[in-house]
PDB file of C-alpha atoms in Angstrom:
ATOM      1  CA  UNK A 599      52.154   4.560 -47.881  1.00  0.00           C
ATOM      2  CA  UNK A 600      55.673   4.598 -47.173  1.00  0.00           C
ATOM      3  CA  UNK A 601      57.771   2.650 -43.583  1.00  0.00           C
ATOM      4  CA  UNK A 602      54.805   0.300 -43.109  1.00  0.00           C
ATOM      5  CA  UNK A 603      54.971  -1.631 -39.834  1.00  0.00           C
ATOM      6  CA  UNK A 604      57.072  -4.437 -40.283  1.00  0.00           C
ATOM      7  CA  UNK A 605      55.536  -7.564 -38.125  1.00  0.00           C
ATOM      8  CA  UNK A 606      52.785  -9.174 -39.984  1.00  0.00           C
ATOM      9  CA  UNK A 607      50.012 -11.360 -38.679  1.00  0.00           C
ATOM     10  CA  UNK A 608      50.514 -15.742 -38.575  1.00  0.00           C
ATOM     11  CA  UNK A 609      49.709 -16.660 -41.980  1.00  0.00           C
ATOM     12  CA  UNK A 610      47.445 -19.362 -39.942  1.00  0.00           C
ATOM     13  CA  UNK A 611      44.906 -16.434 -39.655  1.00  0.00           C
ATOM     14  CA  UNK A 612      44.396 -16.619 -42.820  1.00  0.00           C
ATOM     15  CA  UNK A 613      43.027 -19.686 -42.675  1.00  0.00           C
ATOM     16  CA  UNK A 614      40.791 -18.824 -39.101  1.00  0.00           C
ATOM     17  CA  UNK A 615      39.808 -16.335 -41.587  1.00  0.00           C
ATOM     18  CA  UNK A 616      38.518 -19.069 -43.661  1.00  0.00           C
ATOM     19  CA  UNK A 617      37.033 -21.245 -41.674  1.00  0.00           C
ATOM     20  CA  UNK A 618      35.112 -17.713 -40.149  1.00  0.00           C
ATOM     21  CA  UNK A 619      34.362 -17.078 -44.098  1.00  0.00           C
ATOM     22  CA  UNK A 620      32.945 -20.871 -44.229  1.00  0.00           C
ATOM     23  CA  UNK A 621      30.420 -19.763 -41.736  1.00  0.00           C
ATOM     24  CA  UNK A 622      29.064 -16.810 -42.656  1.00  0.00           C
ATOM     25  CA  UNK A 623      28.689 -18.797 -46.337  1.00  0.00           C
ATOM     26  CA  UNK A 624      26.955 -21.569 -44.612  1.00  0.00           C
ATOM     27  CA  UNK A 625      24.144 -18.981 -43.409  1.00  0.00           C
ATOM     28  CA  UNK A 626      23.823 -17.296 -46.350  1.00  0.00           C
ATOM     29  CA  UNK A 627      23.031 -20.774 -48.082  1.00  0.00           C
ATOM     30  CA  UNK A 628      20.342 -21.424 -45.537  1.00  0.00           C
ATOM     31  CA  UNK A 629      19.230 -18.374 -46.098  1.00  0.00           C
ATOM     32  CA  UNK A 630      19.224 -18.929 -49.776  1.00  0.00           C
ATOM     33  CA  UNK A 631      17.871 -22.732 -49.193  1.00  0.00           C
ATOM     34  CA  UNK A 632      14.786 -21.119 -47.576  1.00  0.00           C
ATOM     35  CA  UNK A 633      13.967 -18.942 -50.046  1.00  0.00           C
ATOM     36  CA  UNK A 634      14.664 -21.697 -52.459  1.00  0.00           C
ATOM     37  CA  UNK A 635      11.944 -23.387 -50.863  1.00  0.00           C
ATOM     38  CA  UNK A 636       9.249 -20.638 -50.843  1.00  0.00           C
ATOM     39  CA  UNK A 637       9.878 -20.721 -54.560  1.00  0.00           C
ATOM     40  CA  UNK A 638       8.884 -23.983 -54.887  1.00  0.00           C
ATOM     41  CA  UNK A 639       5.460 -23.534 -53.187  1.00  0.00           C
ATOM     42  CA  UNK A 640       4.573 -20.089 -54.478  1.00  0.00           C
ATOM     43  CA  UNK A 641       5.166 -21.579 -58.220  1.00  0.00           C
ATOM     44  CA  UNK A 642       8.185 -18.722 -58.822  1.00  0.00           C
ATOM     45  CA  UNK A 643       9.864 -18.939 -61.879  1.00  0.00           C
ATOM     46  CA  UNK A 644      12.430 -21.690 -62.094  1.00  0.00           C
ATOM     47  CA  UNK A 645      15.442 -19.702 -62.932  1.00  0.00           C
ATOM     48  CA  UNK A 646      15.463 -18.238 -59.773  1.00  0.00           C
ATOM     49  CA  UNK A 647      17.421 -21.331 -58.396  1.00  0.00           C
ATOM     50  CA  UNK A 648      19.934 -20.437 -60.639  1.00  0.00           C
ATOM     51  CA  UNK A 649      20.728 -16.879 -59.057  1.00  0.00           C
ATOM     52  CA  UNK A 650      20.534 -18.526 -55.674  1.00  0.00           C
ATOM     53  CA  UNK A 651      23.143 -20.570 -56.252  1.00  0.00           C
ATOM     54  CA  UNK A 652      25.114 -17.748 -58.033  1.00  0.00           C
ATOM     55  CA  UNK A 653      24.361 -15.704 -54.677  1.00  0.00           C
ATOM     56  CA  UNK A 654      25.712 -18.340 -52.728  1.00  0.00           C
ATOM     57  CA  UNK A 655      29.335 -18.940 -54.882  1.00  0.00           C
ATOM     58  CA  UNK A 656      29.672 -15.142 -55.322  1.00  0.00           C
ATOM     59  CA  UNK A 657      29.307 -14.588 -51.512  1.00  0.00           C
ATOM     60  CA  UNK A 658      31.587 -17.674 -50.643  1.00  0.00           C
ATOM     61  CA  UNK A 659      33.968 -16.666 -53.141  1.00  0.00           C
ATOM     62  CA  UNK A 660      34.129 -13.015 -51.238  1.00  0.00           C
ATOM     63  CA  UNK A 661      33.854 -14.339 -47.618  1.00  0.00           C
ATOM     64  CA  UNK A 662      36.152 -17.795 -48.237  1.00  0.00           C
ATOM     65  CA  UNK A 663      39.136 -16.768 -50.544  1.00  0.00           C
ATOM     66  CA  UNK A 664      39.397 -12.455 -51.609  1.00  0.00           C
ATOM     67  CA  UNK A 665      38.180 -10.811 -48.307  1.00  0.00           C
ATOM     68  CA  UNK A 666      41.161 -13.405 -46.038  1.00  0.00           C
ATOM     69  CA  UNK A 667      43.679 -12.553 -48.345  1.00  0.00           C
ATOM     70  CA  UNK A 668      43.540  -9.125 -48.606  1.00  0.00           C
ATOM     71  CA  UNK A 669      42.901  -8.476 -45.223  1.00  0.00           C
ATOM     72  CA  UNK A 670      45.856 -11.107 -44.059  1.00  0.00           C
ATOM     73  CA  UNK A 671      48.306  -8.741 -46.661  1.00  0.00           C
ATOM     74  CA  UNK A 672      47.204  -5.819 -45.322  1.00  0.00           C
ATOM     75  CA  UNK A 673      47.238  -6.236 -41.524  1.00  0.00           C
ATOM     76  CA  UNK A 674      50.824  -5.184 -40.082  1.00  0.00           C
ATOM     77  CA  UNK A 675      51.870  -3.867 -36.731  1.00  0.00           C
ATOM     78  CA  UNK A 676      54.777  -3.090 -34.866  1.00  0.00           C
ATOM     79  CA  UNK A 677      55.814  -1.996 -31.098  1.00  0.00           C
ATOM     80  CA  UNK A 678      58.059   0.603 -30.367  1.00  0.00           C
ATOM     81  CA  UNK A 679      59.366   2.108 -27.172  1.00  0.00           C
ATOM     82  CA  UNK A 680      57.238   4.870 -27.389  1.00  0.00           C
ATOM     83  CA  UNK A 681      54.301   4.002 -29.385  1.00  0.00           C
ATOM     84  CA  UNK A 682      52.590   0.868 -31.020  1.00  0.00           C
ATOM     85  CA  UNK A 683      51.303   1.764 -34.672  1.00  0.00           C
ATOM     86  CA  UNK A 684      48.418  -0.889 -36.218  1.00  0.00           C
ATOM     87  CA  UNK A 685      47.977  -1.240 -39.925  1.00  0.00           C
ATOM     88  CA  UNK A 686      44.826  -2.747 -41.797  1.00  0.00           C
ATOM     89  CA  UNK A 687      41.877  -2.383 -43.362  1.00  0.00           C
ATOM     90  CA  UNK A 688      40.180  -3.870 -46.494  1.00  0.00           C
ATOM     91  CA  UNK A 689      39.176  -1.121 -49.076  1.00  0.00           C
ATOM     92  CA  UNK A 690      40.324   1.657 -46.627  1.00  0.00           C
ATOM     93  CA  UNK A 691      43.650   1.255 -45.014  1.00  0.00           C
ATOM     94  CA  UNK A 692      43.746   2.804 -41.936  1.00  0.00           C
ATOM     95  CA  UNK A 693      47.349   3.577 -39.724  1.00  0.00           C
ATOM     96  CA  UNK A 694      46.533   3.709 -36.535  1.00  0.00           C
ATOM     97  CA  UNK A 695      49.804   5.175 -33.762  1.00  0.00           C
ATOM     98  CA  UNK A 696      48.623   4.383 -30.079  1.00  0.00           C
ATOM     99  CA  UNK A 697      50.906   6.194 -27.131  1.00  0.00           C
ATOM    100  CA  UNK A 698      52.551   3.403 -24.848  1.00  0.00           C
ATOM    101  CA  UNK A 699      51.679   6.455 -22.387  1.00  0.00           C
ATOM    102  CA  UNK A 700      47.847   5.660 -22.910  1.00  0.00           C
ATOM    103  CA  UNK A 701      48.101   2.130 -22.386  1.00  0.00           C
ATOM    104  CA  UNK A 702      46.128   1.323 -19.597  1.00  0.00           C
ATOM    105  CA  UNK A 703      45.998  -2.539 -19.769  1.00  0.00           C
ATOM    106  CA  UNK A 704      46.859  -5.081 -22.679  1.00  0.00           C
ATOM    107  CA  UNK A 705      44.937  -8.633 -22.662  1.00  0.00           C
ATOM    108  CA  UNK A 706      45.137 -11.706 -24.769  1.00  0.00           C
ATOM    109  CA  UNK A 707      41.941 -13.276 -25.949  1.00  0.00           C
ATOM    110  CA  UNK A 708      41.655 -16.817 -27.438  1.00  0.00           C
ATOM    111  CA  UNK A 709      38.102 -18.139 -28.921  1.00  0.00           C
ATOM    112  CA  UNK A 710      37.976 -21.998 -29.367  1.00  0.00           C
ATOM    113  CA  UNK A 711      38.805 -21.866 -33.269  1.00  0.00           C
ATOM    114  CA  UNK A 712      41.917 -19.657 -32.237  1.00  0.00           C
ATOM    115  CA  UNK A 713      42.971 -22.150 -30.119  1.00  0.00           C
ATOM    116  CA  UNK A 714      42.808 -25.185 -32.319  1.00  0.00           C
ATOM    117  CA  UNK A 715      45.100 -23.443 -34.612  1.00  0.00           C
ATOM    118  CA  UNK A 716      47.111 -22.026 -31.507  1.00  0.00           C
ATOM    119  CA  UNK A 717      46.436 -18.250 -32.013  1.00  0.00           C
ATOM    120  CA  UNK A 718      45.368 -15.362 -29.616  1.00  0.00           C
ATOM    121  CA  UNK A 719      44.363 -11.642 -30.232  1.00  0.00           C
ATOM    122  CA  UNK A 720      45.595  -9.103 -28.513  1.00  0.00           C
ATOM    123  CA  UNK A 721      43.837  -6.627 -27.388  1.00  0.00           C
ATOM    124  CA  UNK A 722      45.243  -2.954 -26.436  1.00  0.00           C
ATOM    125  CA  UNK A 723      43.209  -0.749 -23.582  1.00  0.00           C
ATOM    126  CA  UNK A 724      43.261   2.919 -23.596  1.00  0.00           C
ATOM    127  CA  UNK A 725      40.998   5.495 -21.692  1.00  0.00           C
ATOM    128  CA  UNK A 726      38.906   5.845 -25.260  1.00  0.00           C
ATOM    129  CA  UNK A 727      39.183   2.950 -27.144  1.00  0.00           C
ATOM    130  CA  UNK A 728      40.505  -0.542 -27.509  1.00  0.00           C
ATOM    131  CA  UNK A 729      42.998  -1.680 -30.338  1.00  0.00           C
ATOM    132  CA  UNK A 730      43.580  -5.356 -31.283  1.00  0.00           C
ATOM    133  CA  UNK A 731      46.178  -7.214 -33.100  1.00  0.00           C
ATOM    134  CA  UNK A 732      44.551 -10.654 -34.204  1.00  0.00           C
ATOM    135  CA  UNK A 733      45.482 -13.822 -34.659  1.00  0.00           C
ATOM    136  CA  UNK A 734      49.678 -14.088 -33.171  1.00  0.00           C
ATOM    137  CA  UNK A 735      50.674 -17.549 -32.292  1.00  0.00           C
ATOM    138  CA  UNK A 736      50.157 -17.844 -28.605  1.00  0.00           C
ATOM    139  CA  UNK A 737      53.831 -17.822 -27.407  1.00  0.00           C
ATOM    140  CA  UNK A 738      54.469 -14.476 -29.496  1.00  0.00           C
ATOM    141  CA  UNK A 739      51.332 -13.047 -28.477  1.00  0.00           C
ATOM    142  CA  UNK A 740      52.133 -13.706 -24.480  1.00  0.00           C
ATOM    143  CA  UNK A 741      55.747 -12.175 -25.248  1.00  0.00           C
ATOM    144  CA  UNK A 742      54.352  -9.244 -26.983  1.00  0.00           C
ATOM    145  CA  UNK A 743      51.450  -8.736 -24.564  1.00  0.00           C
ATOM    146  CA  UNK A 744      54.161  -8.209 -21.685  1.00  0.00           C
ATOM    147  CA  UNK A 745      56.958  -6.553 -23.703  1.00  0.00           C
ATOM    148  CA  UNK A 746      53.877  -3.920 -24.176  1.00  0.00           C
ATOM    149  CA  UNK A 747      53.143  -4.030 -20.230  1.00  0.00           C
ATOM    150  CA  UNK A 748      56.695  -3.374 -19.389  1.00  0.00           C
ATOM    151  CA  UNK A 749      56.891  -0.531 -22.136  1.00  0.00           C
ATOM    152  CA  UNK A 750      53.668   1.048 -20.774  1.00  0.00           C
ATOM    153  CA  UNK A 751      54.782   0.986 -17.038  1.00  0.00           C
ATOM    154  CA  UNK A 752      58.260   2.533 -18.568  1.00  0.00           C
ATOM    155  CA  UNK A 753      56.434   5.514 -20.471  1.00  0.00           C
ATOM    156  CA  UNK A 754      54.577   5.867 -17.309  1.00  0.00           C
ATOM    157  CA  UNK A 755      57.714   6.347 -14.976  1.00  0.00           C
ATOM    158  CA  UNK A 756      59.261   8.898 -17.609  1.00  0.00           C
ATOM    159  CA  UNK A 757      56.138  11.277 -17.400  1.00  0.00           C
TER     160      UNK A 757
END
């Protein structure tokens, strides 16, 4: 894929990412834990333990380090006068080109793990769908969420 957007995401999403990938780990051990335990009291065979934990670093080795990584290199995006194009995806990269003439409203969106590592999403309203761009340091994602307004309001005026 040639002239791929050019802004990329704050490399501290990768590690919001992480912590995110932490998470979904720590269920999946629970998980794991509790089935652990029903193979104690149903007398299962012992090895089992052994894919549990194997379950357990496989997923956290997915979820913690490859899927944050890839999907941190991958996501681009860049806003033009006319249009805002979106870049990402994990397996299947997908280029997305959004009108500035659809743009009905643009927000910015901050969870309480974005904001310890001062990030916000952005989030990008059309009629059909919403687009987001996550995880922009807050000051760039304020500046970009009303460079976008004023560029909407313009493509409105020129229709």
């Amino acid at each position: 894929m040639d002239n791929q957007p050019k802004n990329q995401i704050s490399r501290k999403g990768l590690t919001v990412w992480r912590v995110y990938g932490s998470m979904e780990t720590a269920v999946i051990a629970l998980i794991a834990i509790g089935v652990g335990v029903l193979t104690y009291f149903f007398d299962w065979p012992q090895w089992l333990y052994a894919v549990y934990v194997a379950v357990i670093l496989f997923f956290g080795f997915l979820l913690i380090y490859l899927f944050p990584k890839i999907r941190w290199q991958r996501w681009r995006y860049e806003v033009r006068e006319q249009e805002i194009e979106l870049q990402h995806g994990l397996f299947i990269v997908t280029r997305t080109l959004v009108p500035m003439v659809r743009v009905q409203h643009v927000d910015t969106e901050q969870g309480p793990i974005l904001r310890k590592y001062d990030l916000a999403e952005i989030s990008i309203s059309t009629a059909a769908t919403t687009h987001t761009i996550p995880a922009l340091v807050t000051s760039e994602a304020d500046e970009l969420r009303a460079r976008i307004s004023v560029l909407a309001r313009v493509a409105e005026d020129d229709v």
